[in-house]
Amino acid sequence: MNTRYALGMDFGTNSCRALIVDLEDGQELATSVFEYPSGDHGVLSDPKDPNVARQNPRDYTVGIEVTIKEAIERARDVRVSFDPSNIIGIGVDTTGSSPMAVDQYGIPLACLPEFEGDLDAMVWLWKDHSSYDEAARNTELAGRIRPQYLGKIGGVYSSEWFWSKILHCRNVAPHIFKAAASFVEFCDYIPALLTGDTRPGMIQRSVCAAGHKAMYNGAWGGLPDKEFLAALDPSLADLRDRLYSSVATADKRAGTLSPEWAEKLGLPRGIAVAVGAFDAHMGAVGASIREGTLVKILGTSTCDIMVWPSNRPLADIGGVCGIVDGSVLPGYLGIEAGQSAVGDIFLWFVNHLVPDSFGKTTEEKFRRLETLAAGQRVGEHGLLALDWNNGNRTVLVDVRLTGLLLGQTLHTQPYEIYRALIESTAFGALTIINRIEEFGVPIQEIVNCGGLASKNALLMQIYADVTGRPMKVSGSDQTPALGAAIFGAVAAGEEAGGFSNVRVAQEKMTRVGDTFNPDPTAHKVYQDLYRLYHQLHEAFGTKEWSGSMFNVMKDLLALRDRQRL
Amino acid sequence: MNTRYALGMDFGTNSCRALIVDLEDGQELATSVFEYPSGDHGVLSDPKDPNVARQNPRDYTVGIEVTIKEAIERARDVRVSFDPSNIIGIGVDTTGSSPMAVDQYGIPLACLPEFEGDLDAMVWLWKDHSSYDEAARNTELAGRIRPQYLGKIGGVYSSEWFWSKILHCRNVAPHIFKAAASFVEFCDYIPALLTGDTRPGMIQRSVCAAGHKAMYNGAWGGLPDKEFLAALDPSLADLRDRLYSSVATADKRAGTLSPEWAEKLGLPRGIAVAVGAFDAHMGAVGASIREGTLVKILGTSTCDIMVWPSNRPLADIGGVCGIVDGSVLPGYLGIEAGQSAVGDIFLWFVNHLVPDSFGKTTEEKFRRLETLAAGQRVGEHGLLALDWNNGNRTVLVDVRLTGLLLGQTLHTQPYEIYRALIESTAFGALTIINRIEEFGVPIQEIVNCGGLASKNALLMQIYADVTGRPMKVSGSDQTPALGAAIFGAVAAGEEAGGFSNVRVAQEKMTRVGDTFNPDPTAHKVYQDLYRLYHQLHEAFGTKEWSGSMFNVMKDLLALRDRQRL
């Protein structure tokens, strides 16, 4: 039998990527990246409102064609025997919640001449925060009349999510809302597009997007009920009928590749197109997630993913963003937590507060800071920071929090602050780990993926030392696309040369790379520092805390003096 | 009668200065500055101990000759009628506590061949912190057996002060201690030198140095008693007899200018040389201090000086560095408070944490930061800082405190942090003002002098807005030297064409320049911010405080959002 391949499509914030993977051993044969041409690196903004972040759906269509064709070319270059007719399935992940308004044929309103250039007709990108008022109303209403809705999303509905955005569209762009036959998530739109049928009623909706962002749950009959939606706004109750009443996991087919797309791309007709999901969730699959594994996707912000058997009881984990059946692996609850800013904090610091003596470019500065910070003993800098420059997602679920740095003297150096900032994100990570375990989900293994995991060895070592746990790094540095390819192969099925289920596919196609082991001496010191971090965390982050802060600077100086000897 | 002049000599950390002042109207006729040639800008350090800071007394001798001769030349250039024979008196201020070991003739051991190059034989500069252990022992012992000693110095004896340094010398350099006939403060040494008699027993000691730094007080018979000193170290009890038993205010003569110096400098023989004092205290006199006036000397750190009639009762003001009869004006208690770091915090920030896009040099960066920060509305940056990068002198008297910054987001700009740092020092200043007034000393007027007062208009305006009081700037930007000249003119006396007392001299010779008036709207917002600063101040700085911190970030964001509209 010929070697079979699957194709993973990963749609990020600034670019999309196609990846061709060998199903025999998971080898990543060829990849191609397409930078979105619209706006600023693919993001359309509104000079009048800094919260607005939109995307042009045309960028996606172009991106599919460019990247898949180029990946096929490259695969041919690296392997003479490669034949695209042996690609048996396609999986798709995207950012989210990133909904858009579509007409009755599923054509994005943004692509219709009458809405040409209308920002509100575009895709409302995940990081669009213009609907913060609507989010607050949603949280308030659910807390009052549907507390169960909040139980699965950590207690707070976000301005990044589906209903906030739709309602804000209704409020600020009624012409778009009225013209919309339905609203479709980015991750549902792409698979539908590839199958050749984007009619809203025919689109296979992803449980991942629906469950995590649209408060969809089988336990209460799918989407929020009409009474609730009407209380938000009567038009949303009407809209409910034009959305969806069933969802699917990503191991299922959205459909098969349409003849038009097959021809355009040089792929076989009729191959499986899997149901879509979000990048972090498919990334977790590409990073070998299974029961007991915490996958951390470390980027500008952080997404922490775990799974838990659906048939085993699990309490709502306070402060954890989402618990959704099947959002990661079929048959498992997907548990999603996260830190609102990690890499973004370092970028902010390096771009705004590091002099050019550390390097001419951001990258040079990072390298120099890392070298100098790595030379320090734990606690030698005497600093302690809170990683809240963008609020705190898990476990406090509070955007109205800010950064904090203390311990600075007249001698404090930028690389010391850099190290303290990395440590603050490690303490934040440990807080999430503790919270998940306190609610009865043991963590046996931690696998890290994303840019920071593969590029920042200092960060990985600090994470190991702070948590006292080995930090594994995923063997792939494109885990979302790899995860998507896995789902493509599972959706294709065994008979087509794919796999019967995700677990089997993961065993063949994923691996773990380097491991950073904790240094017990460093861990011991970090336990003391974490106690101080936790004290600040509780003091500034919770209503309940009350006590003295006098010890904080004293303890930190004493620890510093011990470590400097 | 010919126009009369006085000469003020100001010895700083890096240089000394001579100033010739017209006694008719206080016009500063001519000045000359000499940078000390030894060490790093005059400071000798020890690579093995970063706390060591010494000075070579030879630099002073050279400095006297160079600066006075040059000032005379310059005075001749600007005023044809100027004749040095009309200089009637010399006043001297120096840093302190800066003691040195001397032999029986008052020759600094540093100038003897057998101690050539011996750091411990040099002047122990005010900022030498090598004796922190000895300081702690002194505080502990006094607290136990002589609590009254601590009442006048804010409760804590410092490593910057006389007894700590002498005892440390005894401990680490017994050969110097043994060879020392006595120890002399820098501010006592220079006047003695000019009079031609430096024999320790003949030196007129300054009440300013003795009272503020050596626990000298008439109430307990002068220097600390022998029992106390012996408990510190028996050798100190022995030394007591070789120090001094009386002190004088700076309006008194230390003696008259020796024929040798008169000839060398081109000055009249026998003119008055006033008793010395510290730079800040004479600076306060040059800045028009009187009852009800707070003089703030704003530099790398800050010194706050007030006076209070000696015959009126005054409680020990908790946390205030020193209360000494006659240390500023005769007949008045001198009250000294201060902030451990002000300009130093800004320098640290600009030199370590501001990218070159703000300017190539430190000065360019400051200018750019000031322009941008001045464009902000109060509280718009959402930041709050504690000004403790070098500990807190007044009111907490605690070196074991550190800086704190909170409120930063992913958008926080360097100029916003710069503004927050200025504000933190203004809040620190307000805390001192409140403390002094709470103890019954009303402040009717605030006069600022020193580099920051004349150079940083943004800082002055923020100080006015934060305190809600007009900030006056001294008319002279060399107030210590001007103050010294005033004392020279008073020591010379009315009969020589000088003045009968300091008040009369001040009226003729000092003036106030610009005034920064508070903006009531800004002050109102700063009152809210100060409440939050005070909360952090008490929480991190006092053992007694206990409470919640949850409001801090919330209130700050709410205030920011209001101010951004």
PDB file of C-alpha atoms in Angstrom, chain B residues 150-293:
ATOM      1  CA  LEU B 150      16.954  57.801  69.621  1.00  0.00           C
ATOM      2  CA  GLY B 151      14.145  60.294  70.267  1.00  0.00           C
ATOM      3  CA  LYS B 152      16.048  63.076  68.501  1.00  0.00           C
ATOM      4  CA  ILE B 153      17.109  61.046  65.477  1.00  0.00           C
ATOM      5  CA  GLY B 154      13.845  59.502  64.398  1.00  0.00           C
ATOM      6  CA  GLY B 155      14.404  56.206  66.192  1.00  0.00           C
ATOM      7  CA  VAL B 156      17.212  54.654  64.159  1.00  0.00           C
ATOM      8  CA  TYR B 157      20.960  55.297  64.124  1.00  0.00           C
ATOM      9  CA  SER B 158      22.359  55.195  60.603  1.00  0.00           C
ATOM     10  CA  SER B 159      25.376  53.534  59.027  1.00  0.00           C
ATOM     11  CA  GLU B 160      26.077  56.931  57.458  1.00  0.00           C
ATOM     12  CA  TRP B 161      26.805  58.478  60.832  1.00  0.00           C
ATOM     13  CA  PHE B 162      29.814  59.238  63.008  1.00  0.00           C
ATOM     14  CA  TRP B 163      29.772  56.496  65.666  1.00  0.00           C
ATOM     15  CA  SER B 164      28.993  53.701  63.216  1.00  0.00           C
ATOM     16  CA  LYS B 165      31.920  54.720  61.085  1.00  0.00           C
ATOM     17  CA  ILE B 166      34.360  55.148  63.966  1.00  0.00           C
ATOM     18  CA  LEU B 167      33.411  51.783  65.407  1.00  0.00           C
ATOM     19  CA  HIS B 168      33.708  50.105  62.029  1.00  0.00           C
ATOM     20  CA  CYS B 169      37.147  51.665  61.657  1.00  0.00           C
ATOM     21  CA  ARG B 170      38.025  50.233  65.073  1.00  0.00           C
ATOM     22  CA  ASN B 171      36.824  46.814  63.901  1.00  0.00           C
ATOM     23  CA  VAL B 172      38.315  46.582  60.434  1.00  0.00           C
ATOM     24  CA  ALA B 173      41.291  48.967  60.655  1.00  0.00           C
ATOM     25  CA  PRO B 174      42.568  48.880  64.238  1.00  0.00           C
ATOM     26  CA  HIS B 175      45.913  50.314  63.088  1.00  0.00           C
ATOM     27  CA  ILE B 176      44.151  53.492  61.974  1.00  0.00           C
ATOM     28  CA  PHE B 177      42.004  53.695  65.052  1.00  0.00           C
ATOM     29  CA  LYS B 178      45.060  53.270  67.271  1.00  0.00           C
ATOM     30  CA  ALA B 179      47.059  55.897  65.378  1.00  0.00           C
ATOM     31  CA  ALA B 180      44.218  58.434  65.504  1.00  0.00           C
ATOM     32  CA  ALA B 181      44.658  61.179  68.082  1.00  0.00           C
ATOM     33  CA  SER B 182      41.072  62.132  67.328  1.00  0.00           C
ATOM     34  CA  PHE B 183      38.430  62.039  64.632  1.00  0.00           C
ATOM     35  CA  VAL B 184      37.241  65.191  62.904  1.00  0.00           C
ATOM     36  CA  GLU B 185      34.228  65.883  60.750  1.00  0.00           C
ATOM     37  CA  PHE B 186      34.890  67.271  57.280  1.00  0.00           C
ATOM     38  CA  CYS B 187      32.823  70.400  58.121  1.00  0.00           C
ATOM     39  CA  ASP B 188      34.956  71.047  61.220  1.00  0.00           C
ATOM     40  CA  TYR B 189      38.240  70.303  59.503  1.00  0.00           C
ATOM     41  CA  ILE B 190      38.022  72.907  56.716  1.00  0.00           C
ATOM     42  CA  PRO B 191      37.399  75.968  58.958  1.00  0.00           C
ATOM     43  CA  ALA B 192      40.155  74.784  61.312  1.00  0.00           C
ATOM     44  CA  LEU B 193      42.488  74.387  58.355  1.00  0.00           C
ATOM     45  CA  LEU B 194      41.776  77.948  57.191  1.00  0.00           C
ATOM     46  CA  THR B 195      42.451  79.362  60.659  1.00  0.00           C
ATOM     47  CA  GLY B 196      45.839  77.638  60.700  1.00  0.00           C
ATOM     48  CA  ASP B 197      45.255  75.529  63.797  1.00  0.00           C
ATOM     49  CA  THR B 198      43.951  72.023  63.318  1.00  0.00           C
ATOM     50  CA  ARG B 199      45.008  70.586  66.676  1.00  0.00           C
ATOM     51  CA  PRO B 200      42.038  68.442  67.678  1.00  0.00           C
ATOM     52  CA  GLY B 201      41.569  70.107  71.040  1.00  0.00           C
ATOM     53  CA  MET B 202      41.467  73.528  69.389  1.00  0.00           C
ATOM     54  CA  ILE B 203      38.989  72.731  66.625  1.00  0.00           C
ATOM     55  CA  GLN B 204      35.650  74.448  67.002  1.00  0.00           C
ATOM     56  CA  ARG B 205      33.131  71.648  66.446  1.00  0.00           C
ATOM     57  CA  SER B 206      29.846  72.258  64.681  1.00  0.00           C
ATOM     58  CA  VAL B 207      26.616  71.637  66.545  1.00  0.00           C
ATOM     59  CA  CYS B 208      25.126  70.562  63.224  1.00  0.00           C
ATOM     60  CA  ALA B 209      27.441  67.586  62.755  1.00  0.00           C
ATOM     61  CA  ALA B 210      27.647  66.769  66.445  1.00  0.00           C
ATOM     62  CA  GLY B 211      23.929  66.975  67.082  1.00  0.00           C
ATOM     63  CA  HIS B 212      22.609  65.279  63.955  1.00  0.00           C
ATOM     64  CA  LYS B 213      25.232  62.557  63.561  1.00  0.00           C
ATOM     65  CA  ALA B 214      27.111  62.001  66.841  1.00  0.00           C
ATOM     66  CA  MET B 215      24.163  62.018  69.283  1.00  0.00           C
ATOM     67  CA  TYR B 216      25.527  65.174  70.927  1.00  0.00           C
ATOM     68  CA  ASN B 217      22.915  66.984  73.020  1.00  0.00           C
ATOM     69  CA  GLY B 218      23.204  69.463  75.875  1.00  0.00           C
ATOM     70  CA  ALA B 219      20.301  67.695  77.573  1.00  0.00           C
ATOM     71  CA  TRP B 220      22.503  64.690  78.325  1.00  0.00           C
ATOM     72  CA  GLY B 221      25.805  66.465  78.721  1.00  0.00           C
ATOM     73  CA  GLY B 222      27.109  66.443  75.178  1.00  0.00           C
ATOM     74  CA  LEU B 223      28.304  63.270  73.501  1.00  0.00           C
ATOM     75  CA  PRO B 224      26.884  59.928  74.632  1.00  0.00           C
ATOM     76  CA  ASP B 225      28.119  59.019  78.072  1.00  0.00           C
ATOM     77  CA  LYS B 226      31.074  56.702  78.657  1.00  0.00           C
ATOM     78  CA  GLU B 227      28.973  53.864  80.001  1.00  0.00           C
ATOM     79  CA  PHE B 228      26.991  53.784  76.814  1.00  0.00           C
ATOM     80  CA  LEU B 229      30.057  54.072  74.598  1.00  0.00           C
ATOM     81  CA  ALA B 230      31.874  51.394  76.575  1.00  0.00           C
ATOM     82  CA  ALA B 231      28.940  49.071  76.037  1.00  0.00           C
ATOM     83  CA  LEU B 232      29.387  49.625  72.316  1.00  0.00           C
ATOM     84  CA  ASP B 233      33.134  49.149  72.589  1.00  0.00           C
ATOM     85  CA  PRO B 234      35.532  50.060  75.416  1.00  0.00           C
ATOM     86  CA  SER B 235      37.832  51.882  72.992  1.00  0.00           C
ATOM     87  CA  LEU B 236      35.036  54.361  72.212  1.00  0.00           C
ATOM     88  CA  ALA B 237      34.760  55.359  75.860  1.00  0.00           C
ATOM     89  CA  ASP B 238      38.495  56.121  75.775  1.00  0.00           C
ATOM     90  CA  LEU B 239      38.081  58.069  72.573  1.00  0.00           C
ATOM     91  CA  ARG B 240      35.375  60.288  74.078  1.00  0.00           C
ATOM     92  CA  ASP B 241      38.009  62.300  75.978  1.00  0.00           C
ATOM     93  CA  ARG B 242      39.879  62.948  72.737  1.00  0.00           C
ATOM     94  CA  LEU B 243      36.845  64.271  70.894  1.00  0.00           C
ATOM     95  CA  TYR B 244      35.076  67.391  72.178  1.00  0.00           C
ATOM     96  CA  SER B 245      32.902  68.657  74.969  1.00  0.00           C
ATOM     97  CA  SER B 246      31.483  71.812  73.427  1.00  0.00           C
ATOM     98  CA  VAL B 247      30.017  72.761  70.093  1.00  0.00           C
ATOM     99  CA  ALA B 248      29.083  76.001  68.319  1.00  0.00           C
ATOM    100  CA  THR B 249      26.590  77.323  65.838  1.00  0.00           C
ATOM    101  CA  ALA B 250      27.776  78.531  62.448  1.00  0.00           C
ATOM    102  CA  ASP B 251      27.201  82.216  63.151  1.00  0.00           C
ATOM    103  CA  LYS B 252      30.197  81.947  65.503  1.00  0.00           C
ATOM    104  CA  ARG B 253      33.784  82.211  64.467  1.00  0.00           C
ATOM    105  CA  ALA B 254      35.932  79.139  64.206  1.00  0.00           C
ATOM    106  CA  GLY B 255      38.765  81.663  64.154  1.00  0.00           C
ATOM    107  CA  THR B 256      40.353  84.022  61.658  1.00  0.00           C
ATOM    108  CA  LEU B 257      42.057  83.374  58.362  1.00  0.00           C
ATOM    109  CA  SER B 258      45.696  82.444  58.919  1.00  0.00           C
ATOM    110  CA  PRO B 259      48.419  84.612  57.371  1.00  0.00           C
ATOM    111  CA  GLU B 260      49.646  81.671  55.288  1.00  0.00           C
ATOM    112  CA  TRP B 261      46.234  81.056  53.731  1.00  0.00           C
ATOM    113  CA  ALA B 262      45.571  84.780  53.328  1.00  0.00           C
ATOM    114  CA  GLU B 263      48.733  85.123  51.333  1.00  0.00           C
ATOM    115  CA  LYS B 264      48.179  82.000  49.299  1.00  0.00           C
ATOM    116  CA  LEU B 265      44.620  82.991  48.376  1.00  0.00           C
ATOM    117  CA  GLY B 266      45.059  86.726  48.022  1.00  0.00           C
ATOM    118  CA  LEU B 267      42.593  87.449  50.813  1.00  0.00           C
ATOM    119  CA  PRO B 268      42.930  89.846  53.760  1.00  0.00           C
ATOM    120  CA  ARG B 269      44.579  88.371  56.858  1.00  0.00           C
ATOM    121  CA  GLY B 270      42.502  87.899  59.955  1.00  0.00           C
ATOM    122  CA  ILE B 271      39.043  87.881  58.392  1.00  0.00           C
ATOM    123  CA  ALA B 272      36.421  85.785  60.092  1.00  0.00           C
ATOM    124  CA  VAL B 273      36.104  82.083  59.371  1.00  0.00           C
ATOM    125  CA  ALA B 274      32.726  80.805  60.526  1.00  0.00           C
ATOM    126  CA  VAL B 275      32.081  77.477  62.239  1.00  0.00           C
ATOM    127  CA  GLY B 276      31.119  74.884  59.622  1.00  0.00           C
ATOM    128  CA  ALA B 277      27.891  73.008  59.078  1.00  0.00           C
ATOM    129  CA  PHE B 278      26.363  70.559  56.603  1.00  0.00           C
ATOM    130  CA  ASP B 279      25.445  71.567  53.076  1.00  0.00           C
ATOM    131  CA  ALA B 280      21.721  70.993  53.472  1.00  0.00           C
ATOM    132  CA  HIS B 281      21.537  73.084  56.626  1.00  0.00           C
ATOM    133  CA  MET B 282      23.422  76.027  55.179  1.00  0.00           C
ATOM    134  CA  GLY B 283      21.492  75.522  51.957  1.00  0.00           C
ATOM    135  CA  ALA B 284      18.276  76.021  53.919  1.00  0.00           C
ATOM    136  CA  VAL B 285      19.628  79.337  55.194  1.00  0.00           C
ATOM    137  CA  GLY B 286      20.541  80.342  51.647  1.00  0.00           C
ATOM    138  CA  ALA B 287      16.978  79.433  50.665  1.00  0.00           C
ATOM    139  CA  SER B 288      15.499  81.943  53.156  1.00  0.00           C
ATOM    140  CA  ILE B 289      14.489  79.515  55.874  1.00  0.00           C
ATOM    141  CA  ARG B 290      12.599  80.969  58.843  1.00  0.00           C
ATOM    142  CA  GLU B 291       9.898  79.752  61.154  1.00  0.00           C
ATOM    143  CA  GLY B 292       7.072  78.252  59.091  1.00  0.00           C
ATOM    144  CA  THR B 293       9.235  77.641  56.014  1.00  0.00           C
TER     145      THR B 293
END
